[in-house]
Amino acid sequence: MPRSDTGGRTVKATETAFAIIEGLEELDGARVTQLAEHLELANSTTHSHLATLYEMGYVVQEGDEYQLASRFLKLGEAAKERKEAFDLIEPKVRELAEETEERCQFIVEEHGRGVYLHRETGSRAVWTDSGLGKRIHLHATAAGKVVLANLPEEQTNQILDQWGLPALTDNTITDRATLFDELDTIREQGFAVNREESTEGLRAVGVPIKDSSGRMVGALSVSGPSHRMKGEWFNRDIPNLLLGTANELELNLKYS
């Protein structure tokens, strides 16, 4: 991904602090020694950063274990609401989940990864590891492939150079030429499909959401188990439903 105008300069202490924050999220809370081992840091360094984050209100301590504090909720909401479009998209995610009875989600691209901003579950939805704020590889999901298909080719190549094409299942596309052929198809038909490429037994359909200038805001998708996501329901009905929802959203974004 293109660097910011900082010239590539970074601050090691800041990198360490955020590694500790992300480590606590990954471990769902941890003791100092556990977190230090997970991040390959010294116990003293880990403890000093945790003590600072505790004083600032960003972590809490329960016995000898540290957890992320609810103060992050405010920051998360601020990040999610920084664009008016996100407020318009959220109820549509809920409607799609209710209508399909499956899981519906909306992602955006940040630093070459997909980030879940909205997620709703229908009455028959299965549990997947797609919590809000979770970052994913773009090449292995329907929504992610939609994002790649609607970025400039140079930017897509930069993302693939940075993050690669790791195989998440036996069905994941791991060849760049094959992926670019699929991105051409996605642009032609207007939607992408995921055939158990990110999670075994899970399929999905995704479409792009664009603003009034034609710039991509993010991607909307519906996912469900393979035994239900098949036939006309998977190949025609869900794509048409998502394309119709995308069209409605884009009109609302244009005239809101």
XYZ file of C-alpha atoms in Angstrom, residues 28-140:
113
model
C -8.920 -12.314 24.770
C -7.020 -10.972 27.771
C -3.702 -12.162 29.170
C -1.238 -12.083 32.056
C 1.974 -10.097 31.615
C 4.152 -13.173 31.048
C 1.634 -14.735 28.649
C 1.384 -11.563 26.581
C 5.155 -11.021 26.597
C 5.717 -14.556 25.332
C 3.029 -14.138 22.655
C 4.657 -10.946 21.366
C 8.272 -12.017 22.023
C 8.837 -9.008 24.285
C 10.575 -8.663 27.624
C 8.292 -8.947 30.658
C 9.489 -5.540 31.872
C 8.667 -3.858 28.550
C 5.243 -5.478 28.414
C 4.463 -4.507 32.012
C 5.536 -0.880 31.460
C 3.259 -0.501 28.438
C 0.349 -2.183 30.219
C 0.807 0.083 33.235
C 0.697 3.142 30.960
C -2.389 1.902 29.115
C -4.032 1.145 32.460
C -3.393 4.674 33.746
C -4.838 6.090 30.504
C -7.968 3.943 30.851
C -7.414 1.719 27.822
C -6.938 -1.556 29.713
C -8.434 -2.950 32.892
C -6.966 -5.465 35.300
C -8.914 -8.457 36.584
C -6.755 -10.290 39.081
C -3.415 -10.845 37.329
C -4.982 -10.643 33.859
C -5.276 -7.555 31.648
C -8.218 -6.901 29.323
C -9.037 -4.153 26.823
C -11.213 -1.456 28.413
C -14.565 -0.243 27.127
C -12.941 3.088 26.263
C -12.099 1.536 22.889
C -15.838 1.396 22.137
C -15.965 5.181 21.796
C -13.012 5.171 19.409
C -14.565 2.347 17.418
C -17.851 4.179 17.042
C -16.027 7.331 15.954
C -14.139 5.367 13.298
C -17.303 3.639 12.090
C -19.301 6.856 11.862
C -16.667 8.964 10.139
C -18.581 8.593 6.885
C -22.263 9.339 6.412
C -22.518 6.311 4.137
C -21.943 3.921 7.005
C -25.124 5.089 8.758
C -27.167 4.460 5.606
C -25.658 1.026 5.072
C -26.221 -0.346 8.583
C -30.036 -0.773 8.344
C -29.658 -2.429 4.935
C -27.302 -4.994 6.465
C -30.007 -5.736 9.036
C -32.721 -6.009 6.364
C -30.655 -8.405 4.262
C -29.968 -10.617 7.262
C -33.681 -10.746 8.059
C -34.717 -11.423 4.458
C -32.128 -14.107 3.704
C -32.083 -15.504 7.272
C -28.296 -15.720 6.851
C -25.338 -13.640 7.953
C -24.821 -10.274 6.269
C -21.777 -8.061 6.603
C -20.252 -4.847 5.285
C -16.497 -4.377 4.992
C -14.125 -1.599 4.007
C -10.516 -1.765 2.864
C -7.884 -0.339 5.180
C -4.132 -0.830 4.698
C -4.722 -3.672 2.268
C -6.991 -5.707 4.536
C -10.759 -5.978 4.821
C -12.306 -4.671 8.053
C -15.810 -5.616 9.225
C -17.844 -2.489 10.066
C -21.395 -3.891 10.164
C -22.619 -7.424 10.751
C -26.065 -8.893 11.369
C -27.275 -12.461 11.742
C -30.507 -13.895 10.399
C -32.591 -16.556 12.100
C -30.683 -19.428 10.467
C -27.223 -17.849 10.378
C -24.225 -19.927 11.396
C -21.473 -18.583 13.619
C -18.285 -17.478 11.903
C -15.224 -15.627 13.133
C -16.209 -12.274 11.640
C -16.528 -9.887 14.570
C -16.673 -6.130 14.080
C -13.226 -4.686 13.491
C -11.759 -8.030 12.472
C -9.255 -7.768 9.628
C -9.260 -10.305 6.809
C -7.335 -11.152 3.666
C -9.189 -9.765 0.667
C -8.469 -12.532 -1.850
C -10.410 -15.267 -0.020
